[in-house]
Tab-separated table of C-alpha atoms and ligand atoms in Angstrom:
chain	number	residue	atom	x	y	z
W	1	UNK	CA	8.225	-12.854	24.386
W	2	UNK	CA	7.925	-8.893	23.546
W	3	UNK	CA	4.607	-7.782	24.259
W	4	UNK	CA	2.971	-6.198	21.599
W	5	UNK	CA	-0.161	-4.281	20.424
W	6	UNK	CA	-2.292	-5.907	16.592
W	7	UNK	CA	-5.103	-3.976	15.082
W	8	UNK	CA	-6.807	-4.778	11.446
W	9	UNK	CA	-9.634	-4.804	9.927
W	10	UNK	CA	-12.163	-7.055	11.430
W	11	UNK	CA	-14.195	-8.493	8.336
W	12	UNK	CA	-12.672	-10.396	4.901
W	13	UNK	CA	-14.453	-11.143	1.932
W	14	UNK	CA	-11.881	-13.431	-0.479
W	15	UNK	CA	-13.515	-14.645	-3.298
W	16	UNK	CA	-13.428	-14.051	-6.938
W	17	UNK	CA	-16.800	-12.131	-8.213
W	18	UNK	CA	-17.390	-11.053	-4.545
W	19	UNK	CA	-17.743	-7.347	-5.436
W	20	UNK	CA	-20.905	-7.998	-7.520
W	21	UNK	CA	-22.612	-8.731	-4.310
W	22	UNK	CA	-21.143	-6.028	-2.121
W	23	UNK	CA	-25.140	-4.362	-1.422
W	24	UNK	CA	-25.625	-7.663	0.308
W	25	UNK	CA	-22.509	-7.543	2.212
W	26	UNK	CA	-22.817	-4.110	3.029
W	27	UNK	CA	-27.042	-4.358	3.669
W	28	UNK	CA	-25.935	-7.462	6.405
W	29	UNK	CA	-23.538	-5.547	7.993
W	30	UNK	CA	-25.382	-1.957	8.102
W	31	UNK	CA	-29.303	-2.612	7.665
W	32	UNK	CA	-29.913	1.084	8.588
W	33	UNK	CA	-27.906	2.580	5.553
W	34	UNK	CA	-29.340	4.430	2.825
W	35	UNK	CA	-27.038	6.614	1.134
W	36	UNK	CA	-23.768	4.981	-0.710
W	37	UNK	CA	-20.611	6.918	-1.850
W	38	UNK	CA	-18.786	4.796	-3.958
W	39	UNK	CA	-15.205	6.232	-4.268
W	40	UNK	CA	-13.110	6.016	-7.344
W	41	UNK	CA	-10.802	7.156	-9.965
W	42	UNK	CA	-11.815	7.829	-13.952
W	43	UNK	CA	-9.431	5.316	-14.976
W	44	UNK	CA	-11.293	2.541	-13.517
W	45	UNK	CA	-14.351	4.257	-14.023
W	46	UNK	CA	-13.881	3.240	-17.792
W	47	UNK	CA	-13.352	-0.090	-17.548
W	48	UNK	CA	-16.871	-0.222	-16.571
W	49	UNK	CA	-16.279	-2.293	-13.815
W	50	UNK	CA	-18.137	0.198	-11.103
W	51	UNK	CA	-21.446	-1.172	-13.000
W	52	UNK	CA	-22.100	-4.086	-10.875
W	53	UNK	CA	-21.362	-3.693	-7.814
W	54	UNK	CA	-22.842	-0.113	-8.096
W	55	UNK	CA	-26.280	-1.933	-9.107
W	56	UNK	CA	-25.849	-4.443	-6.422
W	57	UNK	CA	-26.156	-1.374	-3.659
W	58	UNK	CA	-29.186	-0.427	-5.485
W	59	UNK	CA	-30.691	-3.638	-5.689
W	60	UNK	CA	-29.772	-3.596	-2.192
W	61	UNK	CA	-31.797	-0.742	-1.308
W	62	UNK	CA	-29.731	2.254	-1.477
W	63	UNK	CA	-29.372	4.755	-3.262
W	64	UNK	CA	-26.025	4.978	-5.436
W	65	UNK	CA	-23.483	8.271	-5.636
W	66	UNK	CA	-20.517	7.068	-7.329
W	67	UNK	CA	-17.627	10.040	-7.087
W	68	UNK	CA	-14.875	9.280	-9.601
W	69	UNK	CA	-12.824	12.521	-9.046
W	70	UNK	CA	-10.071	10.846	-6.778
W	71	UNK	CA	-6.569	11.549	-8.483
W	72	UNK	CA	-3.274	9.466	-7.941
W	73	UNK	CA	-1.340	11.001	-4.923
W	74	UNK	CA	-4.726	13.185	-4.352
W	75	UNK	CA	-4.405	16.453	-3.149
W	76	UNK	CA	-5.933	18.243	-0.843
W	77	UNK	CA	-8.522	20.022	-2.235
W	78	UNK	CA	-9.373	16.815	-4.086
W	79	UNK	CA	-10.104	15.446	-0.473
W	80	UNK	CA	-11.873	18.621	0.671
W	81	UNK	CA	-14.144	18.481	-2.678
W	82	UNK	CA	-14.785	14.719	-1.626
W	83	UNK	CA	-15.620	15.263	2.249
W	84	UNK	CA	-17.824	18.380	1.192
W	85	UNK	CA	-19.921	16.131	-1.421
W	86	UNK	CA	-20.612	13.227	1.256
W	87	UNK	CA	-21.837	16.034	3.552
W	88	UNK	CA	-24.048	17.627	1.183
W	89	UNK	CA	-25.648	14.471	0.321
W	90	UNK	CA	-25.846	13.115	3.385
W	91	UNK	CA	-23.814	9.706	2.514
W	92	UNK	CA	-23.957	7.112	5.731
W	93	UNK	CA	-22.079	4.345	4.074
W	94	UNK	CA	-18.719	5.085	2.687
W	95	UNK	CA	-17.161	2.317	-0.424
W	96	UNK	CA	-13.468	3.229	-1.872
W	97	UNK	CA	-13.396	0.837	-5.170
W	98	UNK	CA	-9.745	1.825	-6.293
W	99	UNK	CA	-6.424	1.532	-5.548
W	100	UNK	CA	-4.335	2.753	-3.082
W	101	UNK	CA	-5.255	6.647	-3.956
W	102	UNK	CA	-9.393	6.032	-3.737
W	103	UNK	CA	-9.380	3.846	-0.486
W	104	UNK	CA	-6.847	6.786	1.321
W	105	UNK	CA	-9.889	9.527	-0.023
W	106	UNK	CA	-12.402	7.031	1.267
W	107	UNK	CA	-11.041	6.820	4.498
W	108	UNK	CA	-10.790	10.667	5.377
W	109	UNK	CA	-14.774	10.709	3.869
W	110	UNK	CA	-15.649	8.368	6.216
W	111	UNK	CA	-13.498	10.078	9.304
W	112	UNK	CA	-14.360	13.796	8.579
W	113	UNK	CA	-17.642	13.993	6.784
W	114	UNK	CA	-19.343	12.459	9.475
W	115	UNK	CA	-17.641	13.998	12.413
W	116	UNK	CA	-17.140	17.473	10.697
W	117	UNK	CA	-13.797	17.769	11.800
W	118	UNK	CA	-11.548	19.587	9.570
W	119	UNK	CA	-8.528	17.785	7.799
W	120	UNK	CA	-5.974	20.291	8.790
W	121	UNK	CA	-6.681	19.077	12.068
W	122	UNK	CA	-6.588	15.451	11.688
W	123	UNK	CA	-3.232	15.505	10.265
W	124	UNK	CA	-0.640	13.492	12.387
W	125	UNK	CA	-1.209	10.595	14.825
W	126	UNK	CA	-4.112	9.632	16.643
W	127	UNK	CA	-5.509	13.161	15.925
W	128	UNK	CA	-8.807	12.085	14.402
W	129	UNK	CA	-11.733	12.816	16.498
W	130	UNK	CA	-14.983	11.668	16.784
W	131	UNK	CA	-17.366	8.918	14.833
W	132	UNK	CA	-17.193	7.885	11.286
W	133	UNK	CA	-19.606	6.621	8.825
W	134	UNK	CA	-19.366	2.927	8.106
W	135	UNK	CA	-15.936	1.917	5.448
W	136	UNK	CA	-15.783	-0.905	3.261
W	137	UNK	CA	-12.417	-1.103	1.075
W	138	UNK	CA	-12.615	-2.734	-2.503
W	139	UNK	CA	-8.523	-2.712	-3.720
W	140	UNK	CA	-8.409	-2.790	-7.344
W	141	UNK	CA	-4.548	-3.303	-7.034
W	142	UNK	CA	-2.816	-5.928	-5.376
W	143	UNK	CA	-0.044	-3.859	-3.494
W	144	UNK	CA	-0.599	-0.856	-1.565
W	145	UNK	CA	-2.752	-2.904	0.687
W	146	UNK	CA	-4.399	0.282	1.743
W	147	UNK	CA	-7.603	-1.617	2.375
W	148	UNK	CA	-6.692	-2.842	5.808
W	149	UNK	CA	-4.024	-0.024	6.938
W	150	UNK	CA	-4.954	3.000	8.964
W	151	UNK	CA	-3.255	5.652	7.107
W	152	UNK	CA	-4.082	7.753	3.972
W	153	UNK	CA	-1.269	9.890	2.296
W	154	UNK	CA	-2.702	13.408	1.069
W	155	UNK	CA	-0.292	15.802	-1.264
W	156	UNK	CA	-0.301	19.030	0.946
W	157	UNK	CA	1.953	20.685	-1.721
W	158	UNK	CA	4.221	20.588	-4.782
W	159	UNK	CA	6.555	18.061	-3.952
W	160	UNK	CA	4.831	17.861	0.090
W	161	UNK	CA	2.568	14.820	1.576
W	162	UNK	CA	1.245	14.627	4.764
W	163	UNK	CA	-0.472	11.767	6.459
W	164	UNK	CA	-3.351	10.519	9.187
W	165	UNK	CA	-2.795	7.816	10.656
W	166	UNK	CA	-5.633	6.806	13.368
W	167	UNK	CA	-7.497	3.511	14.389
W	168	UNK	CA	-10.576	5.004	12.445
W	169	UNK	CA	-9.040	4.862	9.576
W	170	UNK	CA	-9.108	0.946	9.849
W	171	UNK	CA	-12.484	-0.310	7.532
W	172	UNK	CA	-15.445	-1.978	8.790
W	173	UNK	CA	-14.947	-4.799	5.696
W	174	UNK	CA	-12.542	-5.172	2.817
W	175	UNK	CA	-13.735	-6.882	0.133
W	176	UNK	CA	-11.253	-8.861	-2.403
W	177	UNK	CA	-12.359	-9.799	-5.774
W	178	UNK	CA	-9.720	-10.845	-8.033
W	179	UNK	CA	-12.501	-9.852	-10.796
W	180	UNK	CA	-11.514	-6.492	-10.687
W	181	UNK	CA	-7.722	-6.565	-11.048
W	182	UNK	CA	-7.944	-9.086	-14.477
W	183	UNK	CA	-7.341	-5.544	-16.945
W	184	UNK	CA	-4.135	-4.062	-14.905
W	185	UNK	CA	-1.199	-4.525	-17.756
W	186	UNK	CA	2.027	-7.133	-16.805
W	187	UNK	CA	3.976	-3.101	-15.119
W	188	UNK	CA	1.386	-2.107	-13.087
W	189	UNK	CA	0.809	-5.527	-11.828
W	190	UNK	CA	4.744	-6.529	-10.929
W	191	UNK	CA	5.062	-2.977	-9.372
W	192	UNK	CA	2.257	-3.074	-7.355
W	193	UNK	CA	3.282	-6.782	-6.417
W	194	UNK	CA	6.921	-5.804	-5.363
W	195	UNK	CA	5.576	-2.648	-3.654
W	196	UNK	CA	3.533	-5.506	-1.482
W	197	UNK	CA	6.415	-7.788	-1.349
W	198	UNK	CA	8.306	-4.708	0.000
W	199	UNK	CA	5.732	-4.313	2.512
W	200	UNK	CA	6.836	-7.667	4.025
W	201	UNK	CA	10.333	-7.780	3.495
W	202	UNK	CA	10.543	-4.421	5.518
W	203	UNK	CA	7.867	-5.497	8.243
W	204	UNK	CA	9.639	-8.455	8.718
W	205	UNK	CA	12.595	-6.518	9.935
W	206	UNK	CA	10.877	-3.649	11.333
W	207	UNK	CA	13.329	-2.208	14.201
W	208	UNK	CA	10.768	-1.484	17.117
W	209	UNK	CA	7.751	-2.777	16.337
W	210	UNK	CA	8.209	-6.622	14.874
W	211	UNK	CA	6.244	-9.062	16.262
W	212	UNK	CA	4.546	-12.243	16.536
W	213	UNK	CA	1.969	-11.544	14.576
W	214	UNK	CA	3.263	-8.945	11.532
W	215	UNK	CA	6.063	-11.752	11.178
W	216	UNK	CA	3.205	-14.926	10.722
W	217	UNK	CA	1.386	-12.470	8.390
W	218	UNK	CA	5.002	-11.444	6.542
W	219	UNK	CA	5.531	-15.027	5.558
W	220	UNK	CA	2.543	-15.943	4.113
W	221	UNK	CA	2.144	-12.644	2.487
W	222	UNK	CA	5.376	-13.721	0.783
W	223	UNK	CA	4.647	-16.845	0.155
W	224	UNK	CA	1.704	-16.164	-1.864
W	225	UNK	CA	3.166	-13.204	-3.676
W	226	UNK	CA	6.346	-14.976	-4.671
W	227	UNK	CA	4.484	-17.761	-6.072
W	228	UNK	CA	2.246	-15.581	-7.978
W	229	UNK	CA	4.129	-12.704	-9.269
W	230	UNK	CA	5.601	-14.006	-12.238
W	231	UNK	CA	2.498	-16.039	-13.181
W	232	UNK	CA	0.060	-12.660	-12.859
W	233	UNK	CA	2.535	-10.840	-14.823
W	234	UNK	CA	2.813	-13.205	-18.115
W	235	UNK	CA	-1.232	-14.406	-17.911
W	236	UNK	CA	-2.910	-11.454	-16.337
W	237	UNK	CA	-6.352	-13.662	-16.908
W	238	UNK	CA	-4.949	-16.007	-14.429
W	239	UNK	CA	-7.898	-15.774	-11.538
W	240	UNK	CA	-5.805	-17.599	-9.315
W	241	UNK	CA	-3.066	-15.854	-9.555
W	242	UNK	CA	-4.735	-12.645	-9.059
W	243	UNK	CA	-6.436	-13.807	-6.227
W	244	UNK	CA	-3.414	-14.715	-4.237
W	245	UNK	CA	-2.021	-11.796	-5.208
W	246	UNK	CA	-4.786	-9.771	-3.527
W	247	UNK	CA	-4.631	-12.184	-0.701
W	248	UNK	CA	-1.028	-11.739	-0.295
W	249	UNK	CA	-1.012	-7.666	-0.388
W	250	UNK	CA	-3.489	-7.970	2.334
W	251	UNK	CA	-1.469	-10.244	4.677
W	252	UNK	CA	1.186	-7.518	3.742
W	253	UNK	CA	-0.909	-4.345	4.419
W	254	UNK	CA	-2.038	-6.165	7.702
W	255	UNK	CA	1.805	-6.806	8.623
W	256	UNK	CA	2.828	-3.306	7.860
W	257	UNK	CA	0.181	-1.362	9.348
W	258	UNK	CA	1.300	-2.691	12.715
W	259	UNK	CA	5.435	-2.938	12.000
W	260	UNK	CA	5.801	0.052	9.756
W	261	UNK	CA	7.806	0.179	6.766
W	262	UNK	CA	11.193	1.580	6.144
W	263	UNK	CA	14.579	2.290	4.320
W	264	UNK	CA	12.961	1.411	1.090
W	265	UNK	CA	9.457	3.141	0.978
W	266	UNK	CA	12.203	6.570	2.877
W	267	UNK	CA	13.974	6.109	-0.114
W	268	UNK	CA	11.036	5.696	-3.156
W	269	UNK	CA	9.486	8.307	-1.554
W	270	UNK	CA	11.393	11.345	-2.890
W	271	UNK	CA	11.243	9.579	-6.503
W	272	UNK	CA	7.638	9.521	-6.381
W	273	UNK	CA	7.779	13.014	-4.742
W	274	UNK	CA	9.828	14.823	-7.242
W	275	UNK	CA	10.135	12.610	-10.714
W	276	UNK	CA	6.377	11.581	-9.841
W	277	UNK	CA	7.347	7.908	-10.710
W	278	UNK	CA	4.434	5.603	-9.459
W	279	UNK	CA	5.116	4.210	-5.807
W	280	UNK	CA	5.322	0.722	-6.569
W	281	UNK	CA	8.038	1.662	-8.934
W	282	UNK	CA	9.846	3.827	-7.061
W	283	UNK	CA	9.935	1.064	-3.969
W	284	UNK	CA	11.165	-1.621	-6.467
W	285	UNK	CA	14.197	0.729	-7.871
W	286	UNK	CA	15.935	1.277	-4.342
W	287	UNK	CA	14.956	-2.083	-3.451
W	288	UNK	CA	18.015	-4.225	-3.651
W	289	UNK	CA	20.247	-1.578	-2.855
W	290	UNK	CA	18.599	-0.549	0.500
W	291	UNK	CA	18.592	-4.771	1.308
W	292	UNK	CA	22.407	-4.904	0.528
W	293	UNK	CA	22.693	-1.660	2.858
W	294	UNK	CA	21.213	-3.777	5.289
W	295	UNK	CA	22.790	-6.830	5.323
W	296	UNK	CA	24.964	-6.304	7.715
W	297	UNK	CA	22.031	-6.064	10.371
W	298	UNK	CA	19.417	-7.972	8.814
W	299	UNK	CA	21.231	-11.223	7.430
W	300	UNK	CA	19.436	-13.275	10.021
W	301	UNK	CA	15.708	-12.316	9.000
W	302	UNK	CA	16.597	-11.615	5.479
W	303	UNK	CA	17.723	-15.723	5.669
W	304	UNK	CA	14.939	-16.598	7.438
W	305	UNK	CA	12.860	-15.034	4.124
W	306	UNK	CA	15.159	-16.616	1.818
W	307	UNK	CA	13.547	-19.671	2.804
W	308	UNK	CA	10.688	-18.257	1.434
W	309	UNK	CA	11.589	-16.392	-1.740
W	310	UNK	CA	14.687	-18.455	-2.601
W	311	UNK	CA	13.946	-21.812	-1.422
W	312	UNK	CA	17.302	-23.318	-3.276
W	313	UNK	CA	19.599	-21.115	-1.099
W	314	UNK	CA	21.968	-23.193	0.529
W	315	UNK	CA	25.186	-22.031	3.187
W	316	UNK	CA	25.899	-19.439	5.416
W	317	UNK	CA	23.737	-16.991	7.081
W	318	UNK	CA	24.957	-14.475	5.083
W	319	UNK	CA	24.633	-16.023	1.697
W	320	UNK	CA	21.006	-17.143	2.469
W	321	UNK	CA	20.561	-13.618	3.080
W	322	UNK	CA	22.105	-12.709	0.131
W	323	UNK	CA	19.950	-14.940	-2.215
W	324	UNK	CA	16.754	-12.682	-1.035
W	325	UNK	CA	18.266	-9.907	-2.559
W	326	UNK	CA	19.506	-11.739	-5.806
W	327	UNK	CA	15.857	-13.789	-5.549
W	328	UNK	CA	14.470	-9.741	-5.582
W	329	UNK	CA	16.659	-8.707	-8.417
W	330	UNK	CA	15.599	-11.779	-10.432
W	331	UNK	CA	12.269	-11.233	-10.247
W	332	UNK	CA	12.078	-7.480	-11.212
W	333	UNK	CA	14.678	-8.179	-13.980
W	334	UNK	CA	11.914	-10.774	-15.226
W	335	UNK	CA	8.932	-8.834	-15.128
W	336	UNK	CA	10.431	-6.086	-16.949
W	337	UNK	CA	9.861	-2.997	-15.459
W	338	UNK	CA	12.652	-0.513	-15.440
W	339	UNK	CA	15.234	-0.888	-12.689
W	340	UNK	CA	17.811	1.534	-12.497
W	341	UNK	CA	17.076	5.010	-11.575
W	342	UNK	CA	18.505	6.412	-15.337
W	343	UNK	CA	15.596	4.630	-16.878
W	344	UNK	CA	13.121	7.027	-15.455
W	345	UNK	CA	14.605	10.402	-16.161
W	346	UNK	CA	16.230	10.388	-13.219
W	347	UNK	CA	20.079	12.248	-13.609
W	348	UNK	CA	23.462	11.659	-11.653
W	349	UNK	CA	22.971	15.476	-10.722
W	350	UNK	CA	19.543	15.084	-8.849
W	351	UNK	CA	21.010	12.517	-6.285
W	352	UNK	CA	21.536	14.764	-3.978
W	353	UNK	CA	18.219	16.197	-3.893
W	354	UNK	CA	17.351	12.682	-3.476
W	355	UNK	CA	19.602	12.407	-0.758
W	356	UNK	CA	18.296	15.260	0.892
W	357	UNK	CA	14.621	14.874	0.706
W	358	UNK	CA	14.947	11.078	1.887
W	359	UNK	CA	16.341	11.855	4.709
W	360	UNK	CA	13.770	14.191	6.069
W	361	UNK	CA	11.523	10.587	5.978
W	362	UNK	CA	12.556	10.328	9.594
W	363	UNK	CA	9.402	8.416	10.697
W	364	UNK	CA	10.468	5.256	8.125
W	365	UNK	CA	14.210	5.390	8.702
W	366	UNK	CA	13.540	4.890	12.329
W	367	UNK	CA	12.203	1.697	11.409
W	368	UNK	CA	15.246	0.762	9.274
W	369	UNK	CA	17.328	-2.000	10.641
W	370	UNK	CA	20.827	0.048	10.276
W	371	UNK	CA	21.212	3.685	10.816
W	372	UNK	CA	21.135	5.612	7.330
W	373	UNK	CA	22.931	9.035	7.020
W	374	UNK	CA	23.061	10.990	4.544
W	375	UNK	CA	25.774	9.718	2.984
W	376	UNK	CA	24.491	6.801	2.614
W	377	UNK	CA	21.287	7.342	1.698
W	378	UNK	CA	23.510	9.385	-1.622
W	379	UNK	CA	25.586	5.906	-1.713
W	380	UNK	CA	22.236	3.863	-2.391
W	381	UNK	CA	20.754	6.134	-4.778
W	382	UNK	CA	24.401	6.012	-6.725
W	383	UNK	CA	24.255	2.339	-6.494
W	384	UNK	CA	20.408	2.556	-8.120
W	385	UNK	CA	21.209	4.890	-10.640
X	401	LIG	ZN1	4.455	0.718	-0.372
């Protein structure tokens, strides 16, 4: 057996309602902590869902600073702002209650405002230096699974992201409460659940770093999320649903933050980048093109999921392999959300910009299964549009 390395978050709260009593799972955890910085975005900030578990850190003992200035794709000086307010008020617990976008600000709080490193210098890998304040990840999404991964994503410039990826970054506790994701409309919630199917599908085949444990998290991830998508999707009050759906992401985020993701997320990347489509989105549009791509070095695994996704398949290798694909296509083509390329805004004449930019994702396409040039890369996007 390949020898491997696993890391992940070492605490899991699952249970519907759980966020109302996050000052109690924060106060067990960290009795010394006085000072909360609850991290989030003004969109959920409306819903009024902050209120509770906001008043259960007070009730707690602590007192309560909840920063809702986070942006989607948040830039830079949205992270500096963030890092300079925990320093000037002293913060010594750290909460991101968001999606994907508040938990990867929450994480560079915790790493630089209490080490007082600066962020240009914990760009990279493993460049993160010293202590951080205690991190406990609330995802009010089930997809990015950012809640138990140890990167965050920060726009450096126009079209530009960089990332820092360290084991601080991992959370002391992630907390999932199905509670929270009940208002997210039937798009945002099959997006964000292909994005995490993605996750698993591409960790699954991950070229150098699939193992024992990212596949055995990959499996049930989809299991859970291809039982549940649809269902979340047409009753988003379905608890259960939304639950699993949470649960799943998470076996996902655990899978991919230790056999990285790949052709796909290379691929959505520039979409997101340059059309500013949302990720989950962008992932599902390149989707079944990039699995085709790979078919011809990935029909084994890709079977071995079929099992999972597309129980019914029957025959070869290859045709088992090809039912994930169709099994993929099916369910975005249920759910709704747009799935060619065109439907965005995007034209034939900005493929090869596509083309290009994708291909400077060099750290994902090393992870791909089969080699992707250029032309192929302009070959998928074609096939997309
Ligand atoms: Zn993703």
């Amino acid at each position: 057996m390949t020898a491997f390395n696993f890391s992940t978050v070492p605490h899991l709260v699952s249970a519907p309602g759980a966020a109302a009593d996050l000052g109690q799972h924060v106060a067990t955890r960290f009795p010394a902590v006085r000072r909360a910085m609850l991290v989030t975005d003004p969109g959920f900030l409306k819903t009024g869902l902050v209120a509770a578990p906001a008043a259960s850190l007070e009730k707690a003992g602590m007192l309560v600073h909840v920063y809702s200035d986070v942006q989607a794709d948040p830039p830079e000086a949205v992270v500096l702002r963030a890092v300079d307010f925990a320093r000037d008020h002293a913060i010594d617990v750290v909460i991101g209650l968001g999606g994907g976008s508040s938990m990867d600000v929450a994480k560079l709080i915790a790493v630089l405002a209490g080490s007082g490193q600066p962020l240009a210098e914990a760009y990279g890998i493993g460049n993160v230096k010293g202590e951080r304040l205690p991190l406990v990840q609330v995802p009010t999404t089930a997809g990015t699974g950012s809640e138990v991964t140890n990167i965050a994503i920060v726009t450096t410039g126009e079209t530009t992201k960089m990332g820092v990826v360290a084991p601080q970054l991992y959370a002391d506790l992630a907390i999932l409460d199905a509670e929270l994701t009940l208002g997210l409309p039937p798009m945002v919630t099959a997006a964000t659940g292909i994005d995490a199917m993605v996750h698993a599908i591409e960790a699954y085949t991950s070229k150098h770093k699939k193992n024992p444990m990212s596949d055995l998290l990959a499996r049930q991830a989809l299991t859970l999320l291809s039982n549940n998508l649809l269902l979340a999707c047409e009753n988003g009050s379905n608890l259960a649903a939304r639950q699993a759906m949470l649960l799943g992401a998470y076996f996902a985020g655990q899978a991919f933050s230790n056999a990285p993701v790949a052709a796909v997320h290379a691929l959505a990347y520039p979409i997101g980048g340059i059309f500013h489509v949302p990720h989950g989105l962008s992932n599902s549009l390149v989707l079944p093109h990039v699995l085709r791509f790979n078919l011809t070095h990935a029909a084994a695994h890709y079977a071995e999921l079929a099992a999972i996704v597309a129980p019914q398949a029957q025959g070869s290798e290859e045709a088992r392999a090809e039912a994930l694909v169709v099994a993929m296509q099916h369910i975005a083509g249920r759910t709704g959300i747009d799935t060619t390329l065109r439907q965005v805004g995007i034209k034939e004449s900005d493929l090869d910009r596509l083309a290009d930019d994708a291909m400077l994702q060099t750290r994902l396409l090393g992870n791909n299964p089969r080699d992707v040039s250029r032309a192929d890369a302009r070959a998928i996007y074609a096939a997309a549009f």
